[in-house]
Amino acid sequence: MVKKKLFGLMAIIVLSSVLVACSEESGSSDGDENTISVWAMGEKGKKLKKFSKKFEEENPDLKVDVQAIPWDRAHDKLLTAVASGNGPDVVQLGTTWVAEFAEAGALMDLSEYVEDYPSFAKENYFNGSVSTMKYDDQIVGIPWYVDTRVLYYRTDLLKEAGYEEPPKTWKELKDAASKLADRGEEYYGLDIDRNDQITPFIFAWQNGYKANLEENDLNFDSPEFKEAIKYYTSYFEEGIAQAQQGLDIVQAFKKGTKPMFFSGPWMINIINDQAPDLEGKWATAVMPKKVTNTSSMGGANLSVFHNSDNVDGALKFISFMTQVDTQIEWLKASNTLPSRTEAWEKPIMKEDPMYATFGKQLEHTKPGLPTPQFERIAQELLSTIERIVVGGADLEEELKKFNKTAQNLLEE
Amino acid sequence: MNKNQFKNRHPYMFIAPAVILLTVFSIIPILIAFVISFTDLNLKGLADWSTITFIGLENYKELLSDETFLKSVYNTAFYVVIGVPLVIISSLSIALMLNYGSNWLFSTFRAVFYMPSITNIIAVAVIWGYLYNTEYGLFNYLLSLLSVENIPWLQEPTLAKLSLIILAVWKGIGINMIIFLAALQGIPKSYYEAARMDGANRLQVLFHVTLPLLRYATFFVTITTLIGWMQFFEEPFVMTDGGPLNGTLSIALFIYKEGFQFSEFGYAAAGSFVLFIMIIIVTLIQFKFRKSETEY
């Protein structure tokens, strides 16, 4: 009899320990009052772990617990945090996600703290960033680092095609690209990443497209938008850009088969590492211009999670990360561009020609449409473009359909 | 609780852990998903439950008129119809061949065929991504030696589906082969001896002794493979992300995208229930077929 009782007891112990283990894992993020838990994404998250030691030295009573989350799992992880209410104190958010999570009420309104922490003021940041800070008149995030797309090009190959300087207008870009594509069958002029959701919008903005979100009008049926998509798809139709997935862009850039492409600051290091013999043969330039030469405003903001139990610590940490000096240090540690405009006045930013290009481009940028449905709309646009480029569908008709779908999504 | 029931408590105690775990981690989530499928739950609703509204069958109605969903149903049917017989036939033939001997060569090949099924899907995706690449992939290189034009393995909707099936069959053979091998070795030698005495040749032995006696194993493999292929997810998720032109989008991937990419949890839950019902129906049909056959 005793034995049987023991068995039952053991079963209960095993079961309860399993349950405890489960609950422990989900509860690990809320620590004691002196710990600031931070969720940061990707490689930066790993580097931030080391970097935050400096913050701990300045604030000996606080401890920073950084969790690095891979980018492709970040969205899922944030969803679970919203669902369970068990998030970190400080969370890094990609700028295109701000509207989505702000609408869900997952981010704290920081408006009342701006007086105490001057680095939170919107005057410190680029125009393109400022709109990512706000949602419904609340300040929900402070720009941490920025990025934008610029034109990467092979100086030597463009020279051969008769371009001493990078193309400055849409017309020149098309002309240079077609000349480069005419070199042979394997050769292309410009690489456009069809999976990149912001590129079509960049073209549209450059063509003077504007969404009217106040009146719930996305304006996707405007001639400006249509013309931009036509321009974008023409590169594939004329064989100037490769419609199929081909060689990795760095390899193709090295080989010279794809001598121009649009990308962000992270590409500088990748090219330097993977194609060191290209040194001196490539450069970056601001976007070619149609009406404007607008590019995208990307990057990440730091936000405070709505039920953080260490708001003061979180604010201190964000304030530390957005100091001009910290941002310059962070640039050296992680190669991400500072969000503070003041940091761009420093010599290191002005003297390096690569950074200087980005500095110039950052003055003409726009973030993705500030609506929670942006992700969905952008994905729809990419499939629409895929149908036109790969499936050979009619552009007018597809865009009409896309406009309807997008408008429905917005009004839902 | 009366005395008799208390006396008979021990069997319940033994099944209790399994039942409790099943309830907590399977049955309750299924019920919750069922309820969610009648609501418009999205990210906002997740944070603040008061914004959730009950919308009845709206999600299901929308699903049936959603071109993308219908496409994913078609694709899944395509995967199942081609993939399942392929997996069963190839794993069975490999098991039969491996059953002929037991020296080191045979055991090496067992390992070789089993290896893919324990390999991490990400590693598989990277390697097969290289094999399938249109410009520098191994497959196209080999074909170019036979002067065949470059084949866009993953860039043409139907071809991409077939490419994913090839990959999944390669990955799925191992585990089914092991099951068949175990069943083959469970067949008593006396049956074969009797057959040989009656003068049966190899083919006759295969069709009249081996295959009928493998019926249970075949049934098990068919059911598990079928369910597995109806939930086809990993391969399109890591290799093509449903593209090109939604040509490789499976129902499971559709559900994942709606739920976790676009935060439409209600809609995704409805999709998962449609899949759930489809799986139940297919499995019931399988059982029905089995009953009508004679038992050994």
XYZ file of C-alpha atoms in Angstrom:
708
model
C 0.000 0.000 0.000
C 2.796 2.349 0.910
C 4.417 1.614 -2.400
C 1.279 2.556 -4.297
C 0.972 5.800 -2.420
C 4.566 6.574 -3.269
C 3.802 6.028 -6.910
C 0.966 8.513 -6.844
C 3.137 11.005 -5.039
C 5.893 10.581 -7.570
C 3.519 11.105 -10.441
C 2.367 14.338 -8.858
C 5.918 15.493 -8.263
C 6.984 14.764 -11.827
C 3.953 16.500 -13.233
C 4.194 19.555 -11.040
C 7.893 19.956 -11.739
C 7.118 19.919 -15.449
C 4.520 22.616 -14.963
C 6.809 24.686 -12.778
C 9.556 24.441 -15.363
C 7.172 25.749 -17.955
C 6.002 28.661 -15.894
C 9.515 29.527 -14.848
C 10.634 30.012 -18.380
C 7.913 32.458 -19.246
C 8.475 34.383 -16.041
C 12.173 34.850 -16.476
C 11.871 38.287 -18.024
C 10.550 40.126 -15.015
C 13.461 40.292 -12.695
C 13.988 42.302 -9.552
C 13.800 46.065 -9.379
C 17.440 46.695 -10.219
C 17.465 44.732 -13.427
C 16.501 46.216 -16.743
C 15.582 43.544 -19.209
C 16.233 44.493 -22.808
C 15.181 42.693 -25.965
C 17.374 43.522 -28.912
C 17.378 41.878 -32.290
C 19.936 40.158 -34.423
C 23.678 40.691 -34.339
C 23.180 44.023 -32.612
C 21.588 42.252 -29.694
C 24.703 40.209 -29.147
C 26.910 43.272 -29.320
C 24.646 45.225 -27.020
C 25.264 42.683 -24.271
C 28.888 43.710 -24.101
C 28.162 47.341 -24.782
C 25.748 47.749 -21.889
C 28.601 47.145 -19.426
C 29.351 50.836 -19.826
C 25.878 51.708 -18.675
C 26.283 49.480 -15.658
C 29.532 51.261 -14.769
C 27.763 54.603 -14.838
C 24.803 53.291 -12.893
C 26.256 50.827 -10.405
C 22.877 50.163 -8.821
C 21.359 48.940 -12.106
C 21.935 45.762 -14.035
C 21.139 45.264 -17.699
C 19.955 41.906 -18.914
C 20.085 41.850 -22.708
C 18.359 39.118 -24.623
C 19.392 38.841 -28.254
C 16.539 37.636 -30.457
C 17.099 36.626 -34.068
C 15.252 38.968 -36.429
C 13.153 36.271 -38.044
C 11.822 35.135 -34.678
C 11.379 38.593 -33.233
C 7.840 39.188 -34.448
C 6.596 35.887 -32.979
C 8.353 36.587 -29.737
C 6.803 40.037 -29.457
C 3.364 38.589 -30.152
C 3.785 36.164 -27.276
C 4.937 39.001 -25.065
C 1.818 41.005 -25.897
C -0.409 37.979 -25.351
C 1.062 37.049 -21.998
C 1.742 40.607 -20.862
C 5.166 39.292 -19.931
C 7.521 41.494 -21.883
C 10.884 43.109 -21.237
C 11.374 46.620 -19.898
C 13.015 47.976 -23.012
C 12.279 46.574 -26.426
C 13.872 47.278 -29.761
C 11.298 47.692 -32.506
C 11.893 47.857 -36.228
C 10.349 51.094 -37.450
C 7.768 49.315 -39.589
C 6.394 47.518 -36.543
C 5.826 50.573 -34.385
C 2.274 51.271 -35.565
C 1.239 47.656 -35.185
C 2.383 47.262 -31.596
C 1.407 50.779 -30.596
C -2.127 50.120 -31.751
C -2.180 46.993 -29.630
C -1.287 49.155 -26.644
C 1.945 47.309 -26.028
C 4.102 50.428 -25.830
C 4.171 53.019 -23.077
C 3.456 56.654 -23.830
C 6.697 58.528 -23.104
C 5.369 62.074 -23.661
C 5.497 63.046 -19.981
C 9.153 62.073 -19.641
C 10.496 64.245 -22.421
C 11.167 67.108 -19.993
C 13.317 64.943 -17.731
C 15.186 63.275 -20.545
C 16.096 65.897 -23.146
C 17.408 63.323 -25.598
C 13.832 62.136 -26.124
C 12.832 65.394 -27.811
C 11.901 65.030 -31.428
C 14.102 67.980 -32.404
C 17.087 65.665 -32.039
C 16.133 63.371 -34.893
C 15.759 63.311 -38.647
C 12.354 64.200 -40.044
C 11.937 60.683 -41.336
C 12.488 59.261 -37.843
C 10.172 61.652 -36.047
C 7.073 60.129 -37.594
C 8.105 56.686 -36.376
C 8.257 57.976 -32.788
C 4.623 58.890 -32.606
C 1.378 57.034 -32.680
C -1.901 58.895 -32.110
C -0.104 61.874 -30.514
C 1.739 59.602 -28.107
C 5.480 59.242 -28.122
C 5.995 55.499 -28.188
C 9.580 55.044 -29.257
C 12.908 56.828 -29.360
C 15.014 56.321 -32.487
C 18.062 54.253 -31.627
C 19.769 53.801 -34.963
C 18.719 54.604 -38.484
C 19.318 53.201 -41.863
C 18.377 54.150 -45.337
C 18.880 52.799 -48.823
C 21.448 54.320 -51.135
C 22.852 53.369 -54.501
C 25.887 51.085 -54.500
C 27.756 51.106 -57.791
C 30.939 49.922 -59.445
C 32.892 53.053 -60.351
C 35.104 51.248 -62.870
C 32.248 49.649 -64.775
C 30.188 52.812 -64.864
C 33.172 54.655 -66.242
C 33.388 52.128 -69.054
C 29.740 52.798 -69.784
C 30.513 56.501 -70.014
C 29.455 57.588 -66.531
C 32.138 59.441 -64.623
C 29.584 60.164 -61.925
C 26.793 58.012 -60.531
C 23.412 58.430 -62.269
C 21.555 61.380 -60.798
C 18.101 61.020 -62.298
C 15.713 58.230 -63.188
C 16.518 58.777 -66.821
C 20.249 58.502 -66.277
C 19.792 55.441 -64.092
C 17.803 53.698 -66.776
C 20.282 54.718 -69.438
C 23.350 53.609 -67.488
C 21.678 50.373 -66.469
C 20.647 49.465 -70.004
C 24.141 50.159 -71.286
C 25.582 47.923 -68.593
C 23.023 45.211 -69.279
C 23.893 45.260 -72.974
C 27.374 43.945 -72.263
C 26.277 40.356 -72.719
C 23.738 37.732 -71.915
C 24.707 37.150 -68.301
C 24.981 40.824 -67.551
C 22.469 43.049 -65.816
C 22.433 46.755 -65.143
C 20.711 47.209 -61.833
C 19.723 44.711 -59.194
C 16.344 45.169 -57.571
C 15.507 42.834 -54.717
C 11.940 41.809 -55.435
C 11.493 40.592 -51.865
C 12.279 43.954 -50.395
C 9.019 45.561 -49.406
C 10.231 49.131 -49.214
C 11.808 49.478 -52.682
C 8.512 49.940 -54.596
C 7.533 52.629 -52.109
C 10.870 54.362 -52.551
C 10.229 54.623 -56.274
C 6.696 55.854 -55.614
C 7.844 58.541 -53.191
C 10.476 59.680 -55.637
C 7.723 60.122 -58.169
C 5.754 62.368 -55.818
C 3.355 59.746 -54.452
C 1.711 60.563 -51.131
C -0.690 58.552 -49.010
C -3.494 60.425 -47.320
C -3.904 58.382 -44.172
C -5.934 61.018 -42.313
C -8.713 60.480 -44.796
C -8.060 56.764 -45.093
C -6.958 57.121 -48.668
C -3.864 55.199 -49.693
C -3.805 56.810 -53.145
C -2.536 53.675 -54.817
C -4.646 54.570 -57.841
C -2.873 57.880 -58.338
C -0.911 58.344 -61.572
C 2.260 58.958 -59.537
C 2.082 55.536 -57.953
C 1.147 53.764 -61.164
C 3.971 55.391 -63.066
C 6.490 54.433 -60.400
C 5.462 50.775 -60.479
C 5.627 50.875 -64.257
C 9.164 52.228 -64.004
C 10.082 49.593 -61.423
C 8.707 46.673 -63.462
C 10.207 47.983 -66.707
C 13.637 47.038 -65.399
C 12.569 43.415 -65.300
C 10.648 43.518 -68.552
C 13.571 44.964 -70.448
C 15.970 42.461 -68.938
C 17.995 45.147 -67.170
C 17.325 43.559 -63.792
C 17.216 39.851 -63.163
C 13.700 38.613 -62.454
C 14.812 35.160 -61.354
C 16.803 34.527 -58.243
C 20.387 34.350 -59.361
C 23.821 34.754 -57.961
C 24.152 36.218 -54.478
C 24.371 39.999 -54.829
C 27.850 40.354 -53.343
C 29.235 37.724 -55.718
C 27.444 39.284 -58.675
C 28.732 42.728 -57.700
C 32.226 41.308 -57.482
C 31.933 39.612 -60.865
C 30.469 42.778 -62.310
C 27.330 41.124 -63.608
C 25.189 43.312 -61.369
C 27.101 46.565 -61.062
C 24.416 48.612 -59.285
C 21.994 47.912 -56.456
C 20.162 49.642 -53.622
C 20.968 48.699 -50.074
C 21.533 49.886 -46.545
C 24.644 50.657 -44.488
C 25.172 47.026 -43.455
C 26.322 46.279 -46.987
C 29.535 48.303 -46.588
C 31.021 45.746 -44.233
C 29.727 42.795 -46.172
C 31.383 44.006 -49.354
C 34.605 44.817 -47.538
C 34.680 41.360 -45.968
C 33.520 39.221 -48.842
C 34.989 41.107 -51.768
C 38.130 42.777 -50.443
C 39.736 42.977 -53.880
C 36.990 45.372 -54.993
C 38.466 48.102 -52.836
C 38.531 51.424 -54.643
C 36.331 50.120 -57.416
C 32.999 50.842 -55.834
C 31.218 53.681 -54.088
C 27.888 54.756 -52.712
C 25.703 57.582 -53.946
C 22.419 59.163 -52.981
C 19.324 57.921 -54.765
C 18.681 59.116 -58.319
C 15.977 61.710 -58.497
C 12.659 61.987 -60.253
C 10.594 64.625 -58.439
C 12.560 64.024 -55.247
C 15.312 61.601 -54.337
C 13.529 60.209 -51.313
C 14.741 56.975 -49.774
C 13.357 54.887 -46.956
C 13.848 55.611 -43.273
C 14.560 52.337 -41.583
C 16.289 51.421 -38.414
C 14.990 50.727 -34.964
C 13.448 52.501 -32.037
C 13.684 51.734 -28.363
C 10.365 51.530 -26.574
C 9.201 50.795 -23.065
C 6.895 47.809 -22.810
C 3.501 48.763 -21.385
C 3.683 46.702 -18.218
C 7.357 47.159 -17.487
C 8.029 47.042 -13.747
C 11.162 49.125 -13.995
C 10.124 52.190 -15.941
C 12.784 54.457 -14.416
C 15.583 52.077 -15.281
C 14.198 51.601 -18.765
C 14.076 55.351 -19.367
C 17.616 55.767 -18.068
C 18.836 53.052 -20.380
C 17.120 54.545 -23.434
C 18.457 57.953 -22.538
C 21.961 56.495 -22.287
C 21.704 54.778 -25.659
C 20.559 57.967 -27.363
C 23.361 60.209 -26.083
C 25.493 61.561 -28.902
C 28.725 60.135 -27.465
C 27.208 56.722 -26.857
C 25.919 56.666 -30.398
C 29.378 57.345 -31.824
C 30.791 54.560 -29.641
C 27.991 52.293 -30.741
C 28.724 53.108 -34.376
C 32.279 51.917 -33.847
C 31.120 48.782 -32.060
C 28.336 47.727 -34.364
C 28.460 49.795 -37.565
C 24.960 51.150 -37.174
C 24.232 54.740 -38.044
C 23.425 57.157 -35.211
C 19.870 58.451 -35.026
C 20.812 61.786 -33.410
C 21.299 64.487 -36.023
C 23.911 66.048 -33.786
C 26.070 62.950 -34.053
C 26.235 63.464 -37.797
C 28.067 66.762 -37.213
C 31.043 64.880 -35.782
C 34.125 64.639 -37.988
C 34.003 60.843 -38.188
C 30.661 61.050 -39.966
C 31.647 63.858 -42.267
C 35.050 62.678 -43.343
C 34.237 59.117 -44.263
C 32.789 59.267 -47.775
C 30.604 56.201 -47.174
C 28.993 57.660 -44.085
C 28.735 61.049 -45.727
C 26.523 59.596 -48.458
C 24.185 58.208 -45.869
C 24.173 61.512 -44.008
C 23.128 63.291 -47.160
C 20.484 60.712 -48.004
C 19.027 60.754 -44.504
C 17.825 64.296 -45.044
C 15.446 62.981 -47.692
C 13.766 59.943 -46.261
C 10.341 58.650 -45.423
C 9.374 55.714 -43.218
C 6.865 53.066 -44.302
C 3.228 54.098 -44.050
C 2.400 54.526 -40.354
C -0.535 52.153 -40.268
C -0.762 48.833 -38.424
C -1.635 47.156 -41.731
C 1.577 48.275 -43.431
C 3.213 44.842 -43.314
C 0.182 43.285 -44.941
C -0.185 45.986 -47.580
C 3.491 45.803 -48.499
C 3.285 42.014 -48.849
C 0.256 42.423 -51.105
C 2.174 44.882 -53.235
C 5.082 42.462 -53.552
C 2.765 39.677 -54.726
C 1.133 42.088 -57.155
C 4.512 42.955 -58.590
C 5.411 39.281 -58.741
C 2.269 38.596 -60.754
C 3.231 41.349 -63.180
C 6.919 40.518 -63.502
C 6.916 36.724 -63.289
C 3.339 35.860 -64.105
C 3.027 38.331 -66.972
C -0.227 39.821 -65.670
C -1.543 43.172 -66.829
C -0.152 46.054 -64.794
C -3.217 48.304 -64.871
C -5.547 45.541 -63.837
C -3.310 44.184 -61.081
C -2.790 47.623 -59.603
C -6.532 48.238 -59.612
C -7.039 44.973 -57.728
C -4.220 45.817 -55.340
C -5.683 49.233 -54.610
C -8.994 47.651 -53.712
C -7.422 45.021 -51.442
C -5.214 47.566 -49.719
C -8.076 49.977 -49.208
C -10.163 47.182 -47.691
C -7.320 46.246 -45.369
C -6.996 49.808 -44.188
C -10.667 50.272 -43.484
C -11.088 46.931 -41.745
C -16.646 9.011 -3.963
C -17.877 5.604 -2.985
C -15.644 2.877 -1.757
C -15.652 0.824 -4.909
C -14.490 3.652 -7.068
C -11.722 4.494 -4.654
C -10.547 0.900 -4.727
C -10.313 0.967 -8.498
C -8.366 4.198 -8.605
C -5.023 2.743 -9.631
C -5.517 2.436 -13.384
C -6.701 6.040 -13.413
C -3.621 7.111 -11.546
C -1.434 5.520 -14.157
C -3.104 7.160 -17.082
C -3.519 10.461 -15.247
C -0.168 12.045 -16.250
C -0.779 11.289 -19.904
C -4.355 12.495 -19.750
C -3.465 15.672 -17.889
C -0.633 16.524 -20.271
C -2.829 15.819 -23.253
C -5.602 18.000 -21.866
C -3.381 20.909 -20.937
C -1.255 20.981 -24.075
C -3.556 19.573 -26.756
C -7.239 19.496 -25.987
C -7.585 22.866 -24.255
C -5.586 24.704 -26.975
C -7.745 23.047 -29.635
C -10.905 24.167 -27.869
C -9.557 27.684 -27.450
C -8.604 27.795 -31.131
C -12.101 26.644 -31.978
C -13.608 29.526 -30.030
C -11.103 31.981 -31.492
C -12.038 30.942 -35.015
C -15.423 32.606 -34.503
C -13.910 35.931 -33.459
C -11.898 38.678 -35.131
C -8.999 38.318 -32.691
C -5.918 40.224 -33.825
C -2.934 41.802 -32.127
C -5.069 44.528 -30.570
C -7.489 41.976 -29.222
C -4.626 39.986 -27.760
C -3.548 42.909 -25.606
C -7.036 44.026 -24.695
C -9.686 41.322 -24.697
C -12.552 43.786 -24.643
C -11.949 44.692 -28.288
C -12.618 41.157 -29.511
C -15.957 40.704 -31.244
C -17.788 37.523 -32.004
C -18.386 37.349 -35.739
C -19.883 33.896 -36.155
C -19.025 32.069 -39.328
C -17.588 35.164 -41.021
C -14.009 33.815 -40.994
C -15.055 30.550 -42.571
C -17.082 32.316 -45.234
C -14.152 34.566 -46.009
C -11.807 31.582 -46.214
C -13.912 29.897 -48.844
C -13.789 32.973 -51.050
C -10.111 33.700 -50.372
C -8.183 32.936 -53.537
C -4.937 32.493 -51.647
C -6.471 29.939 -49.315
C -8.024 27.979 -52.166
C -4.676 28.023 -53.899
C -3.057 26.628 -50.770
C -5.679 23.856 -50.607
C -4.930 22.979 -54.210
C -1.196 22.976 -53.554
C -1.594 20.783 -50.484
C -3.685 18.306 -52.468
C -0.946 18.320 -55.107
C 1.702 17.563 -52.473
C -0.348 14.779 -50.920
C -1.397 13.074 -54.161
C 2.132 12.930 -55.523
C 4.190 12.872 -52.347
C 2.488 10.219 -50.239
C 2.578 7.337 -52.777
C 6.147 8.300 -53.648
C 7.280 8.145 -50.033
C 5.539 4.836 -49.377
C 6.764 3.154 -52.535
C 10.354 4.353 -52.182
C 10.650 3.588 -48.494
C 9.121 0.157 -48.970
C 11.412 -0.721 -51.855
C 14.453 0.482 -49.987
C 13.395 -1.502 -46.921
C 12.942 -4.625 -49.035
C 16.364 -4.225 -50.566
C 18.054 -3.538 -47.263
C 16.379 -6.591 -45.793
C 18.294 -8.922 -48.083
C 21.477 -8.786 -46.147
C 22.879 -7.779 -42.832
C 26.579 -7.161 -43.406
C 28.305 -3.825 -42.902
C 27.333 -2.538 -46.340
C 23.652 -2.940 -45.573
C 23.896 -1.304 -42.180
C 25.872 1.584 -43.703
C 23.114 2.138 -46.200
C 20.496 2.019 -43.491
C 22.321 4.892 -41.848
C 22.656 6.684 -45.178
C 18.929 6.527 -45.861
C 18.007 7.376 -42.301
C 20.335 10.375 -42.070
C 18.134 12.908 -43.928
C 15.242 12.483 -41.525
C 17.327 13.482 -38.530
C 19.047 16.369 -40.275
C 18.033 19.852 -39.263
C 15.686 21.387 -41.803
C 17.662 24.628 -41.965
C 20.832 22.763 -42.921
C 18.839 20.840 -45.484
C 17.409 24.047 -46.891
C 20.831 25.623 -47.273
C 22.297 22.630 -49.087
C 19.303 22.021 -51.315
C 19.097 25.728 -51.996
C 22.540 25.413 -53.560
C 21.583 22.279 -55.441
C 18.488 23.929 -56.876
C 20.033 27.271 -57.735
C 19.283 28.130 -61.329
C 22.672 29.601 -62.144
C 25.276 27.707 -60.212
C 23.330 24.777 -58.745
C 24.651 21.236 -58.963
C 21.526 19.880 -60.669
C 21.681 22.394 -63.472
C 25.409 21.835 -63.786
C 24.904 18.098 -64.233
C 22.122 18.761 -66.716
C 24.342 21.187 -68.600
C 26.800 18.341 -69.144
C 23.974 16.606 -70.991
C 23.395 19.937 -72.743
C 20.018 20.509 -71.143
C 18.954 24.151 -70.686
C 18.939 25.677 -67.198
C 15.862 24.579 -65.286
C 14.337 27.150 -62.896
C 13.807 24.625 -60.097
C 12.231 26.926 -57.567
C 11.053 29.736 -59.792
C 8.185 28.232 -61.727
C 5.079 27.379 -59.660
C 4.513 23.771 -60.730
C 8.175 22.944 -60.975
C 8.765 24.448 -57.545
C 6.086 22.200 -56.053
C 7.760 19.164 -57.598
C 11.175 20.294 -56.379
C 9.826 20.555 -52.840
C 8.236 17.111 -53.155
C 11.577 15.608 -54.205
C 13.212 17.210 -51.192
C 10.480 16.055 -48.828
C 10.502 12.504 -50.162
C 14.262 12.364 -49.694
C 13.762 13.574 -46.138
C 10.765 11.363 -45.422
C 12.116 8.015 -46.587
C 14.287 7.276 -43.563
C 11.745 7.038 -40.805
C 9.242 4.997 -42.835
C 11.987 2.702 -44.025
C 12.851 1.884 -40.412
C 9.225 0.995 -39.692
C 9.032 -1.249 -42.738
C 12.347 -2.883 -41.884
C 11.148 -3.685 -38.377
C 7.948 -5.170 -39.770
C 9.865 -7.190 -42.361
C 12.070 -8.684 -39.711
C 9.032 -9.568 -37.676
C 7.718 -11.920 -40.352
C 8.371 -15.511 -39.196
C 10.815 -17.437 -41.344
C 8.442 -20.413 -41.455
C 6.133 -18.640 -43.929
C 8.974 -18.278 -46.385
C 10.038 -21.847 -45.924
C 6.487 -23.042 -46.599
C 6.262 -20.875 -49.692
C 9.539 -22.176 -51.004
C 8.444 -25.776 -50.489
C 5.346 -25.023 -52.512
C 7.653 -23.869 -55.290
C 6.830 -20.147 -55.166
C 9.272 -17.884 -56.996
C 10.613 -14.626 -55.606
C 7.900 -12.429 -57.028
C 5.179 -14.720 -55.771
C 6.722 -14.690 -52.317
C 6.789 -10.903 -52.409
C 3.180 -10.495 -53.483
C 1.598 -13.349 -51.566
C 3.622 -13.475 -48.376
C 5.611 -10.336 -47.691
C 3.267 -7.562 -48.788
C 0.111 -8.986 -47.165
C 1.986 -9.496 -43.929
C 3.202 -5.915 -44.068
C -0.391 -4.681 -44.064
C -0.305 -3.269 -40.533
C 2.953 -1.472 -41.133
C 1.710 -0.111 -44.454
C -1.481 1.099 -42.833
C 0.421 2.864 -40.081
C 2.889 4.417 -42.491
C 0.129 5.545 -44.840
C -1.822 7.280 -42.099
C 1.150 9.037 -40.532
C 2.605 10.048 -43.889
C -0.727 11.329 -45.101
C -1.251 13.446 -42.019
C 2.316 14.648 -42.228
C 1.950 15.708 -45.840
C -1.348 17.439 -45.234
C 0.493 19.563 -42.707
C 3.332 20.166 -45.172
C 5.060 23.238 -43.807
C 8.800 23.246 -43.204
C 9.944 22.761 -46.772
C 8.033 25.651 -48.391
C 8.614 27.773 -45.280
C 12.392 27.628 -45.475
C 12.906 27.122 -49.202
C 10.411 29.334 -51.028
C 8.233 31.078 -48.419
C 5.205 30.072 -50.468
C 6.403 31.694 -53.677
C 6.597 32.031 -56.648
C 3.069 33.347 -57.217
C 1.910 31.379 -54.154
C 2.779 28.242 -56.105
C 4.190 26.398 -53.109
C 1.971 27.817 -50.385
C 0.543 24.981 -48.293
C -2.416 25.250 -45.931
C -0.159 25.079 -42.891
C 2.047 27.849 -44.255
C -1.032 29.927 -45.053
C -2.163 29.561 -41.438
C 1.269 30.498 -40.145
C 1.433 33.588 -42.314
C -2.025 34.799 -41.381
C -1.426 34.149 -37.710
C 2.114 35.217 -37.078
C 3.009 37.491 -39.934
C -0.247 39.407 -40.170
C -1.575 38.788 -36.628
C -5.022 37.725 -37.883
C -5.431 35.057 -35.221
C -9.155 34.493 -35.684
C -8.765 33.978 -39.393
C -5.768 31.697 -38.925
C -7.648 29.631 -36.346
C -10.503 29.183 -38.794
C -7.992 28.034 -41.411
C -6.489 25.546 -39.000
C -9.937 24.131 -38.290
C -10.594 23.599 -41.950
C -7.297 21.700 -42.115
C -8.208 19.773 -38.967
C -11.507 18.682 -40.473
C -9.837 17.687 -43.723
C -7.328 15.533 -41.852
C -10.064 13.858 -39.808
C -12.032 13.047 -42.953
C -9.044 11.588 -44.763
C -8.080 9.505 -41.730
C -11.624 8.193 -41.324
C -11.661 7.146 -44.961
C -8.437 5.248 -44.349
C -9.915 3.359 -41.420
C -13.021 2.584 -43.411
C -10.938 1.014 -46.159
C -8.980 -1.083 -43.722
C -12.048 -2.542 -42.067
C -13.372 -3.873 -45.318
C -10.301 -6.027 -45.782
C -9.808 -9.481 -44.367
C -7.664 -9.737 -41.301
C -4.709 -12.060 -41.057
